[in-house]
Short mmCIF file of C-alpha atoms in Angstrom, two decimals:
data_model
loop_
_atom_site.label_atom_id
_atom_site.label_comp_id
_atom_site.label_asym_id
_atom_site.label_seq_id
_atom_site.Cartn_x
_atom_site.Cartn_y
_atom_site.Cartn_z
CA MET A 1101 0.00 0.00 0.00
CA ARG A 1102 2.77 2.39 0.85
CA PHE A 1103 4.43 1.76 -2.51
CA GLY A 1104 1.21 2.56 -4.37
CA THR A 1105 0.57 5.64 -2.27
CA ALA A 1106 4.05 6.96 -3.02
CA LEU A 1107 3.54 6.40 -6.74
CA ALA A 1108 0.23 8.22 -6.61
CA ALA A 1109 1.96 11.17 -5.00
CA VAL A 1110 4.53 11.22 -7.78
CA SER A 1111 1.94 11.04 -10.57
CA GLY A 1112 0.09 13.93 -9.01
CA VAL A 1113 3.02 16.28 -9.54
CA LEU A 1114 3.08 17.06 -13.25
CA CYS A 1115 6.15 18.37 -15.05
CA SER A 1116 8.45 17.81 -12.08
CA ASN A 1117 10.90 15.06 -11.22
CA VAL A 1118 10.97 16.13 -7.56
CA LEU A 1119 8.83 13.85 -5.40
CA ASP A 1120 6.30 15.99 -3.53
CA LEU A 1121 5.82 14.11 -0.25
CA THR A 1122 3.23 14.48 2.49
CA GLU A 1123 2.74 12.96 5.93
CA SER A 1124 0.81 10.09 4.34
CA THR A 1125 3.36 9.31 1.58
CA PHE A 1126 6.67 10.07 3.29
CA GLN A 1127 7.32 6.70 4.96
CA GLY A 1128 6.51 4.79 1.79
CA ALA A 1129 8.93 6.93 -0.22
CA ILE A 1130 11.92 6.48 2.10
CA GLU A 1131 11.21 2.73 2.19
CA GLN A 1132 10.93 2.54 -1.59
CA HIS A 1133 14.17 4.45 -2.29
CA ASP A 1134 17.33 3.12 -0.69
CA THR A 1135 18.88 6.60 -0.83
CA LEU A 1136 16.69 9.71 -0.84
CA MET A 1137 17.43 13.40 -0.43
CA VAL A 1138 14.55 15.39 1.08
CA GLU A 1139 14.22 19.17 1.18
CA PHE A 1140 12.02 20.48 4.01
CA PHE A 1141 10.81 23.93 2.96
CA ALA A 1142 8.25 26.69 3.40
CA PRO A 1143 6.65 28.39 0.34
CA TRP A 1144 7.27 31.89 1.75
CA CYS A 1145 10.98 31.27 2.45
CA GLY A 1146 13.31 33.37 0.27
CA HIS A 1147 16.18 30.89 0.43
CA CYS A 1148 13.76 28.11 -0.55
CA LYS A 1149 12.57 30.09 -3.57
CA LYS A 1150 16.19 30.60 -4.63
CA LEU A 1151 16.93 26.89 -4.25
CA ALA A 1152 13.79 25.71 -6.09
CA PRO A 1153 14.99 26.00 -9.73
CA GLU A 1154 18.36 24.46 -8.83
CA TYR A 1155 16.63 21.58 -7.05
CA GLU A 1156 14.36 21.01 -10.06
CA SER A 1157 17.35 21.04 -12.43
CA ALA A 1158 19.15 18.51 -10.25
CA ALA A 1159 16.05 16.29 -10.24
CA ASP A 1160 15.87 16.44 -14.03
CA ALA A 1161 19.53 15.46 -14.39
CA LEU A 1162 19.29 12.65 -11.84
CA ASN A 1163 16.19 11.28 -13.53
CA GLU A 1164 18.37 10.55 -16.56
CA GLU A 1165 20.48 8.11 -14.56
CA ASP A 1166 19.91 4.39 -15.05
CA PRO A 1167 18.22 3.57 -12.80
CA PRO A 1168 16.84 7.06 -12.04
CA ILE A 1169 17.97 8.72 -8.81
CA ARG A 1170 15.18 10.54 -7.03
CA ILE A 1171 15.08 13.52 -4.69
CA ALA A 1172 12.07 14.82 -2.78
CA LYS A 1173 10.59 17.77 -0.93
CA VAL A 1174 8.17 18.34 1.95
CA ASP A 1175 6.12 21.52 2.47
CA CYS A 1176 6.40 22.11 6.21
CA THR A 1177 3.50 24.58 6.27
CA ALA A 1178 1.20 21.72 5.24
CA ASN A 1179 3.03 18.88 7.02
CA GLY A 1180 3.99 20.39 10.35
CA GLU A 1181 4.04 17.19 12.42
CA LEU A 1182 6.34 15.46 9.94
CA CYS A 1183 8.80 18.35 9.94
CA GLN A 1184 8.69 18.54 13.73
CA LYS A 1185 9.43 14.80 13.91
CA TYR A 1186 12.66 15.32 12.00
CA GLY A 1187 13.72 18.39 13.96
CA VAL A 1188 13.30 20.95 11.18
CA SER A 1189 13.75 24.42 12.68
CA GLY A 1190 14.86 26.46 9.67
CA TYR A 1191 14.25 26.53 5.94
CA PRO A 1192 15.34 25.00 3.75
CA THR A 1193 16.66 21.99 5.67
CA ILE A 1194 17.95 19.16 3.46
CA LYS A 1195 18.26 15.70 4.96
CA MET A 1196 19.47 12.35 3.64
CA PHE A 1197 17.63 9.07 4.21
CA LYS A 1198 19.20 5.64 3.71
CA GLY A 1199 17.43 2.35 4.28
CA ALA A 1200 14.31 4.22 5.48
CA GLU A 1201 16.34 5.93 8.24
CA GLU A 1202 17.61 9.49 8.54
CA SER A 1203 21.37 9.47 7.89
CA GLY A 1204 22.21 13.16 8.37
CA LYS A 1205 21.99 16.65 6.89
CA TYR A 1206 23.17 17.55 3.42
CA GLU A 1207 25.76 20.32 3.89
CA GLY A 1208 27.01 20.57 0.29
CA ALA A 1209 26.56 23.20 -2.41
CA ARG A 1210 22.97 24.32 -2.92
CA ASN A 1211 23.01 24.32 -6.67
CA ALA A 1212 22.09 21.80 -9.35
CA ASP A 1213 25.65 20.69 -10.07
CA GLY A 1214 26.50 20.19 -6.40
CA ILE A 1215 23.34 18.24 -5.61
CA THR A 1216 23.66 16.11 -8.75
CA ALA A 1217 27.29 15.23 -8.05
CA TYR A 1218 26.55 14.38 -4.42
CA MET A 1219 23.63 12.11 -5.24
CA ARG A 1220 25.54 10.29 -7.95
CA LYS A 1221 28.24 9.53 -5.41
CA GLN A 1222 25.66 8.30 -2.90
CA SER A 1223 23.67 6.11 -5.28
CA GLY A 1224 24.57 3.00 -7.26
CA PRO A 1225 27.73 2.02 -9.14
CA ALA A 1226 30.09 4.53 -10.75
CA SER A 1227 29.37 3.09 -14.20
CA THR A 1228 26.05 1.75 -15.49
CA ALA A 1229 26.09 -1.68 -17.09
CA VAL A 1230 24.44 -1.67 -20.54
CA ASP A 1231 23.47 -5.30 -21.06
CA SER A 1232 20.87 -5.03 -23.83
CA THR A 1233 20.21 -3.07 -27.00
CA SER A 1234 17.05 -1.61 -25.48
CA LYS A 1235 19.11 -0.25 -22.60
CA TRP A 1236 21.61 1.15 -25.10
CA GLU A 1237 18.80 2.99 -26.87
CA LYS A 1238 18.00 4.78 -23.63
CA VAL A 1239 21.62 5.52 -22.74
CA SER A 1240 22.36 6.86 -26.24
CA GLN A 1241 19.61 9.48 -25.88
CA ASN A 1242 21.88 11.22 -23.39
CA LYS A 1243 21.04 14.74 -22.29
CA GLN A 1244 24.42 15.03 -20.59
CA THR A 1245 27.96 14.08 -21.52
CA ILE A 1246 28.49 10.36 -20.96
CA ILE A 1247 31.63 8.24 -21.30
CA VAL A 1248 31.05 4.65 -22.45
CA GLY A 1249 33.55 1.79 -22.40
CA PHE A 1250 33.08 -1.22 -24.70
CA PHE A 1251 34.98 -4.26 -23.39
CA GLU A 1252 35.23 -7.99 -23.75
CA ASP A 1253 35.95 -8.26 -20.02
CA TYR A 1254 34.99 -5.49 -17.59
CA GLU A 1255 36.58 -7.06 -14.50
CA SER A 1256 40.20 -7.14 -15.67
CA GLY A 1257 42.68 -5.35 -17.92
CA ASN A 1258 41.38 -2.19 -19.57
CA GLY A 1259 37.92 -2.77 -18.13
CA GLN A 1260 39.37 -2.54 -14.64
CA VAL A 1261 41.19 0.69 -15.57
CA PHE A 1262 37.88 2.12 -16.79
CA GLN A 1263 36.26 1.22 -13.46
CA LYS A 1264 38.90 3.23 -11.60
CA VAL A 1265 38.42 6.21 -13.90
CA ALA A 1266 34.64 6.08 -13.41
CA SER A 1267 35.05 5.90 -9.62
CA ALA A 1268 37.42 8.87 -9.62
CA LEU A 1269 35.23 11.11 -11.81
CA ARG A 1270 31.71 9.95 -10.91
CA ASP A 1271 30.91 13.25 -9.21
CA ASP A 1272 31.43 15.16 -12.45
CA PHE A 1273 30.48 12.81 -15.28
CA ARG A 1274 28.21 9.91 -16.20
CA PHE A 1275 29.76 6.56 -17.13
CA ALA A 1276 28.43 3.39 -18.74
CA HIS A 1277 30.00 0.18 -20.00
CA SER A 1278 29.05 -2.90 -21.99
CA THR A 1279 30.45 -6.36 -22.70
CA ASP A 1280 27.46 -7.32 -24.86
CA SER A 1281 28.44 -7.84 -28.53
CA ALA A 1282 24.95 -6.83 -29.68
CA VAL A 1283 25.31 -3.49 -27.86
CA VAL A 1284 28.76 -2.90 -29.35
CA LYS A 1285 27.28 -3.53 -32.80
CA ALA A 1286 24.27 -1.27 -32.18
CA ALA A 1287 26.62 1.49 -31.04
CA GLU A 1288 28.72 0.97 -34.18
CA GLN A 1289 31.83 0.72 -32.05
CA GLU A 1290 34.60 -1.82 -31.44
CA GLU A 1291 35.50 -3.75 -28.31
CA GLY A 1292 38.26 -2.05 -26.35
CA LYS A 1293 37.13 1.49 -27.24
CA ILE A 1294 36.20 4.29 -24.87
CA VAL A 1295 33.86 6.86 -26.39
CA LEU A 1296 32.83 10.24 -25.03
CA TYR A 1297 29.32 11.13 -26.20
CA ARG A 1298 28.38 14.79 -25.97
CA PRO A 1299 24.72 15.64 -25.17
CA ARG A 1300 22.42 14.90 -28.09
CA GLY A 1301 20.71 18.27 -27.80
CA MET A 1302 24.08 20.04 -28.20
CA LYS A 1303 25.17 18.24 -31.37
CA ASN A 1304 26.25 20.56 -34.16
CA LYS A 1305 28.29 20.70 -37.36
CA PHE A 1306 31.20 22.52 -35.74
CA GLU A 1307 32.49 19.70 -33.53
CA ALA A 1308 32.27 15.92 -33.25
CA GLY A 1309 29.39 14.53 -31.20
CA GLU A 1310 31.45 11.45 -30.37
CA VAL A 1311 35.11 11.46 -29.34
CA ILE A 1312 37.08 8.18 -29.23
CA TYR A 1313 40.07 7.72 -26.94
CA THR A 1314 43.04 7.05 -29.22
CA GLY A 1315 45.88 7.06 -26.71
CA GLU A 1316 48.51 4.34 -27.04
CA LYS A 1317 48.60 3.80 -23.28
CA PHE A 1318 45.56 2.84 -21.23
CA THR A 1319 46.16 4.40 -17.81
CA VAL A 1320 43.87 6.04 -15.27
CA GLY A 1321 45.75 9.35 -15.41
CA LEU A 1322 45.80 9.63 -19.21
CA ILE A 1323 42.12 8.77 -19.59
CA LYS A 1324 41.07 11.19 -16.85
CA THR A 1325 43.00 13.97 -18.59
CA TRP A 1326 41.45 13.06 -21.96
CA ILE A 1327 37.93 13.20 -20.48
CA LYS A 1328 38.47 16.57 -18.83
CA GLU A 1329 39.94 18.06 -22.02
CA ASN A 1330 37.06 16.88 -24.23
CA ALA A 1331 33.95 16.74 -22.04
CA LEU A 1332 33.01 20.41 -22.17
CA GLY A 1333 33.35 20.74 -25.94
CA SER A 1334 34.32 23.88 -27.83
CA CYS A 1335 31.41 25.93 -26.45
CA PRO A 1336 30.42 24.60 -23.00
CA ILE A 1337 27.67 25.75 -20.69
CA ALA A 1338 29.38 27.90 -18.09
CA THR A 1339 28.29 27.68 -14.45
CA MET A 1340 29.45 29.48 -11.34
CA ASP A 1341 31.23 26.24 -10.41
CA ASN A 1342 33.22 25.76 -13.63
CA LEU A 1343 33.76 29.40 -14.66
CA ARG A 1344 37.29 29.59 -13.27
CA GLU A 1345 38.24 26.38 -15.08
CA LEU A 1346 37.31 27.77 -18.51
CA LYS A 1347 40.30 29.05 -20.44
CA ARG A 1348 40.79 32.75 -21.16
CA PRO A 1349 40.32 34.85 -23.18
CA LEU A 1350 36.69 33.71 -22.97
CA VAL A 1351 33.78 34.89 -25.11
CA MET A 1352 30.68 34.22 -23.02
CA ALA A 1353 27.11 34.66 -24.28
CA PHE A 1354 24.50 35.16 -21.56
CA TYR A 1355 20.91 34.29 -22.49
CA LYS A 1356 18.03 31.97 -21.57
CA VAL A 1357 19.92 28.66 -21.66
CA ASP A 1358 17.59 25.72 -21.03
CA TYR A 1359 18.08 22.43 -22.86
CA ASN A 1360 15.09 20.91 -21.03
CA LEU A 1361 12.34 23.44 -21.76
CA ASP A 1362 13.76 25.10 -24.87
CA PRO A 1363 16.43 22.91 -26.48
CA LYS A 1364 15.97 24.32 -30.01
CA GLY A 1365 16.09 27.95 -28.93
CA THR A 1366 19.09 27.31 -26.70
CA GLN A 1367 21.00 25.53 -29.44
CA TYR A 1368 20.03 28.15 -32.04
CA TRP A 1369 22.07 30.87 -30.32
CA ARG A 1370 24.88 28.49 -29.33
CA ASN A 1371 25.35 27.56 -32.98
CA ARG A 1372 25.67 31.21 -33.93
CA VAL A 1373 28.31 31.80 -31.28
CA MET A 1374 30.20 28.71 -32.47
CA LYS A 1375 29.98 29.70 -36.13
CA VAL A 1376 31.73 33.00 -35.46
CA GLY A 1377 34.16 31.36 -33.04
CA GLN A 1378 35.50 29.06 -35.76
CA ASP A 1379 37.40 32.04 -37.21
CA PHE A 1380 39.07 33.00 -33.91
CA SER A 1381 41.28 30.12 -32.77
CA ASP A 1382 42.80 32.26 -30.02
CA MET A 1383 39.41 32.74 -28.32
CA ASN A 1384 37.53 30.32 -26.08
CA LEU A 1385 33.73 30.15 -26.17
CA ALA A 1386 30.94 29.49 -23.66
CA ILE A 1387 27.23 30.08 -23.17
CA ALA A 1388 25.58 30.75 -19.81
CA ASP A 1389 22.09 30.93 -18.37
CA ASN A 1390 21.57 34.56 -17.39
CA LYS A 1391 19.48 33.57 -14.35
CA LYS A 1392 22.34 31.56 -12.85
CA PHE A 1393 24.70 34.51 -13.28
CA GLN A 1394 22.24 37.15 -12.12
CA GLY A 1395 24.45 38.18 -9.20
CA MET A 1396 27.47 38.77 -11.42
CA ILE A 1397 25.42 40.46 -14.13
CA ASN A 1398 23.73 42.88 -11.73
CA SER A 1399 26.60 43.66 -9.35
CA GLU A 1400 29.74 43.28 -11.47
CA LEU A 1401 28.49 44.17 -14.96
CA ASN A 1402 25.79 46.74 -14.18
CA GLY A 1403 23.39 44.62 -16.23
CA ALA A 1404 20.20 44.73 -14.16
CA SER A 1405 18.36 46.31 -17.11
CA TRP A 1406 19.69 43.93 -19.78
CA SER A 1407 17.25 42.00 -21.96
CA PHE A 1408 18.10 38.40 -22.79
CA ASP A 1409 15.82 37.79 -25.76
CA LYS A 1410 19.14 37.74 -27.62
CA PRO A 1411 22.53 36.88 -26.12
CA LYS A 1412 24.48 39.51 -24.24
CA VAL A 1413 28.19 38.93 -24.83
CA VAL A 1414 31.04 39.57 -22.40
CA ILE A 1415 34.72 38.77 -22.99
CA PHE A 1416 36.87 37.79 -20.01
CA ASP A 1417 40.56 38.42 -20.72
CA ASP A 1418 43.58 36.63 -19.23
CA ALA A 1419 43.44 38.86 -16.14
CA ASP A 1420 39.65 38.31 -15.87
CA LYS A 1421 38.85 41.87 -16.85
CA LYS A 1422 35.45 42.10 -18.52
CA TYR A 1423 34.58 43.65 -21.90
CA ILE A 1424 30.90 44.14 -22.72
CA MET A 1425 29.51 44.04 -26.26
CA GLU A 1426 27.21 47.05 -26.44
CA GLU A 1427 25.83 46.24 -29.91
CA GLU A 1428 22.81 43.94 -30.22
CA PHE A 1429 23.67 40.35 -31.10
CA SER A 1430 22.74 39.93 -34.78
CA THR A 1431 21.56 36.60 -36.15
CA ASP A 1432 24.14 36.76 -38.94
CA GLY A 1433 26.93 37.00 -36.35
CA LYS A 1434 28.38 40.19 -37.81
CA SER A 1435 28.09 42.18 -34.58
CA LEU A 1436 29.85 39.46 -32.56
CA ARG A 1437 32.58 39.14 -35.19
CA ALA A 1438 33.18 42.90 -35.17
CA PHE A 1439 33.30 42.94 -31.36
CA ILE A 1440 35.93 40.18 -31.17
CA GLU A 1441 38.01 41.90 -33.85
CA LYS A 1442 37.90 45.19 -31.91
CA PHE A 1443 38.83 43.37 -28.70
CA ASN A 1444 41.84 41.72 -30.37
CA ALA A 1445 42.89 45.11 -31.75
CA GLY A 1446 42.77 46.64 -28.25
CA GLU A 1447 39.95 48.97 -29.23
CA VAL A 1448 37.47 47.92 -26.51
CA GLU A 1449 37.71 49.41 -23.03
CA ALA A 1450 37.31 47.04 -20.09
CA TRP A 1451 34.22 47.47 -17.95
CA ILE A 1452 35.24 48.33 -14.41
CA LYS A 1453 32.78 48.58 -11.57
CA SER A 1454 34.18 51.56 -9.73
CA GLU A 1455 33.59 54.63 -7.64
CA ASP A 1456 35.29 57.81 -8.77
CA VAL A 1457 39.05 57.91 -8.29
CA PRO A 1458 39.83 60.13 -5.25
CA ALA A 1459 41.31 63.51 -6.13
CA GLU A 1460 43.63 63.30 -3.12
CA GLN A 1461 45.04 60.45 -1.02
CA GLY A 1462 46.11 60.32 2.61
CA ALA A 1463 48.05 57.79 4.64
CA LEU A 1464 45.24 55.26 4.16
CA LYS A 1465 44.96 54.88 0.39
CA LYS A 1466 41.45 54.60 -1.03
CA VAL A 1467 41.45 52.00 -3.78
CA VAL A 1468 38.58 51.79 -6.27
CA GLY A 1469 38.06 49.65 -9.35
CA LYS A 1470 39.63 52.22 -11.71
CA ASN A 1471 42.85 52.70 -9.73
CA TRP A 1472 43.27 49.11 -8.46
CA ASP A 1473 45.97 48.23 -10.98
CA ASP A 1474 47.91 51.45 -10.34
CA ILE A 1475 47.92 51.19 -6.55
CA VAL A 1476 47.93 47.40 -6.07
CA MET A 1477 49.15 45.48 -9.13
CA LYS A 1478 51.74 47.88 -10.61
CA ASN A 1479 53.13 49.16 -7.33
CA ASP A 1480 56.68 48.14 -6.38
CA ALA A 1481 55.74 48.21 -2.70
CA ASP A 1482 54.01 45.55 -0.60
CA VAL A 1483 50.31 46.39 -0.38
CA PHE A 1484 48.22 45.57 2.69
CA ILE A 1485 44.59 46.02 1.64
CA LYS A 1486 41.31 45.72 3.53
CA MET A 1487 38.22 44.76 1.53
CA TYR A 1488 35.11 45.87 3.40
CA ALA A 1489 31.38 46.61 3.22
CA PRO A 1490 30.04 49.93 4.57
CA TRP A 1491 27.26 48.14 6.50
CA CYS A 1492 29.59 45.58 8.11
CA GLY A 1493 29.78 45.90 11.89
CA HIS A 1494 33.15 44.12 12.17
CA CYS A 1495 34.56 46.48 9.53
CA LYS A 1496 33.38 49.51 11.50
CA SER A 1497 34.92 48.15 14.70
CA MET A 1498 38.25 47.56 12.99
CA ALA A 1499 38.37 50.92 11.17
CA PRO A 1500 40.09 53.03 13.93
CA ALA A 1501 42.94 50.51 14.37
CA TRP A 1502 43.40 50.24 10.59
CA GLU A 1503 43.56 54.02 10.19
CA GLU A 1504 46.05 54.35 13.06
CA PHE A 1505 48.16 51.59 11.50
CA ALA A 1506 48.13 53.42 8.14
CA GLN A 1507 49.33 56.61 9.86
CA LYS A 1508 52.24 54.70 11.41
CA MET A 1509 53.21 53.26 8.01
CA GLU A 1510 53.08 56.66 6.27
CA GLY A 1511 56.50 57.55 4.92
CA ASP A 1512 57.54 53.90 4.56
CA ASP A 1513 58.12 53.57 0.81
CA GLY A 1514 58.02 49.77 1.00
CA ILE A 1515 54.47 49.53 2.37
CA VAL A 1516 51.06 50.73 1.15
CA VAL A 1517 48.03 50.43 3.46
CA ALA A 1518 44.71 50.60 1.63
CA ASP A 1519 40.92 50.41 1.89
CA PHE A 1520 38.60 48.92 -0.76
CA ASP A 1521 34.79 49.05 -0.66
CA ALA A 1522 34.03 45.66 -2.23
CA THR A 1523 30.32 46.44 -2.56
CA ALA A 1524 30.90 49.42 -4.87
CA ASN A 1525 34.02 48.29 -6.74
CA ASP A 1526 35.41 45.26 -8.53
CA PRO A 1527 39.16 44.57 -8.43
CA GLY A 1528 38.99 42.68 -11.72
CA HIS A 1529 41.35 39.99 -10.45
CA PRO A 1530 39.96 36.62 -9.29
CA SER A 1531 42.78 36.16 -6.76
CA TYR A 1532 41.28 38.98 -4.71
CA SER A 1533 37.83 37.73 -3.77
CA ALA A 1534 35.84 38.44 -0.64
CA SER A 1535 33.06 36.16 0.58
CA GLY A 1536 32.90 37.88 3.97
CA TYR A 1537 33.95 41.18 5.47
CA PRO A 1538 36.44 42.42 6.31
CA THR A 1539 38.84 40.39 4.14
CA LEU A 1540 42.48 41.46 4.27
CA TYR A 1541 45.09 40.65 1.63
CA TRP A 1542 48.85 41.06 1.62
CA ALA A 1543 50.01 41.67 -1.96
CA PRO A 1544 53.79 41.20 -1.94
CA ALA A 1545 56.02 43.19 -4.27
CA GLY A 1546 56.87 41.18 -7.36
CA ASP A 1547 54.04 38.66 -6.91
CA LYS A 1548 50.79 40.62 -6.89
CA SER A 1549 48.87 37.83 -8.62
CA ASN A 1550 49.35 35.55 -5.61
CA PRO A 1551 48.26 37.52 -2.54
CA LYS A 1552 48.24 36.07 0.95
CA LYS A 1553 45.02 36.24 2.94
CA TYR A 1554 45.68 37.78 6.36
CA GLN A 1555 44.17 35.70 9.17
CA GLY A 1556 45.78 37.36 12.20
CA GLY A 1557 44.57 39.65 14.95
CA ARG A 1558 43.07 43.06 14.32
CA SER A 1559 45.07 45.38 16.55
CA VAL A 1560 47.71 47.86 15.41
CA ALA A 1561 50.39 45.70 17.03
CA ASP A 1562 49.15 42.65 15.11
CA PHE A 1563 49.34 44.50 11.79
CA GLU A 1564 52.81 45.85 12.57
CA LYS A 1565 54.06 42.37 13.49
CA TRP A 1566 52.76 40.96 10.20
CA VAL A 1567 54.48 43.68 8.18
CA LYS A 1568 57.78 43.13 9.99
CA GLU A 1569 57.66 39.37 9.34
CA ASN A 1570 56.46 39.52 5.71
CA ARG A 1571 57.76 42.69 4.08
CA SER A 1572 59.80 42.31 0.88
CA THR A 1573 62.30 45.08 1.66
CA PRO A 1574 63.73 46.04 5.06
CA ALA A 1575 62.46 49.15 6.80
CA LYS A 1576 64.69 52.23 6.75
CA ASP A 1577 65.57 51.85 10.44
CA GLU A 1578 66.75 48.30 9.73
CA LEU A 1579 69.25 49.33 7.05
#
């Protein structure tokens, strides 16, 4: 009865792969699924609303696994006793259930990629066995990149190497394998081959949809490297998780990227980006869903008013400075081509989120986006910089000591003490990021691209001690 009740609950939720559980269906669901992630939420909760599309995307991706991996949710405003039973005191709370028992909280990333990777690791084997042509038909309709090994023997030799590769990369990629000769024939492959299949919806005439491993040696390290180099393709979907891994200079097109709800529209614009990109071998390409980059678009690119009916293009250079294409993206690609040509010719000015450059400077230097390179990156002195937010209480408490410290350092040509309002400015360098305030960095002379994050005390004496122990040149009184 519980099994049937759980299925009824699932069928009642149309167009969603997230199981919508209630007090009457919950027990049946955790008994039916050996491993189940459950989000306890409230409809009015802001954090829950932010998580919702990511959770749905994760459910869609996990539903493509063989067998499907399921995740669920419980509305605590309608199922209060159930949420109280499991100690839910804040929203959203995500818990894991194994063998019909609670096994702990999920503390990982609250985005589709993080949830998907975690659940793949928790559920089933690293590689799916494809033991029939009907199963191959399903696997070959892949919506995500999948790596398939075709072997005579999966338990020894190259098959065993493939197992180790799948186990090592299961968080990031899907794997399948087959020893069935009928499957090998249906796939039009040969035994002993490893093939990387790119998502069917992303197939195009500009790159191969299937990539075969042709290395002479069959080792875990070589195959892992081959997968990572080929999996994303020549125009991958950028996410906040993989953005730093994408090579620069990077031409990124922001628009409504959704291969589930609008595969044709999504691929239409990707093809146009790729068509232009073929003529610029020195540029790397990517597309990105504007909703997933809303924070960056609004705060770092001043793009709150942008329309995404057509792609909005931004180039990230080797130093991660951003260059915005002001012209509308034309379907013939001419505007994008002209923009890349101007960028390569040095005719496009980088967008810098910045306050006005101060007319005068005191002992405590005020750094803004537009003078960051001059004061921090190009300076021959060591730079000790505080990144703060005007509303931050800890920053306000620290301010007097920091100003006194700057006064003491005034006149020391080897040291610059600086302030940087990180809410109103962008340094334009990924090495200087602040996830909390205040964040202090020591930028040593001669190695400004590799700053040290200061983790010490916040008194004048603490700052002075740090400078004495870390400065690149001796103080005048030490000469």
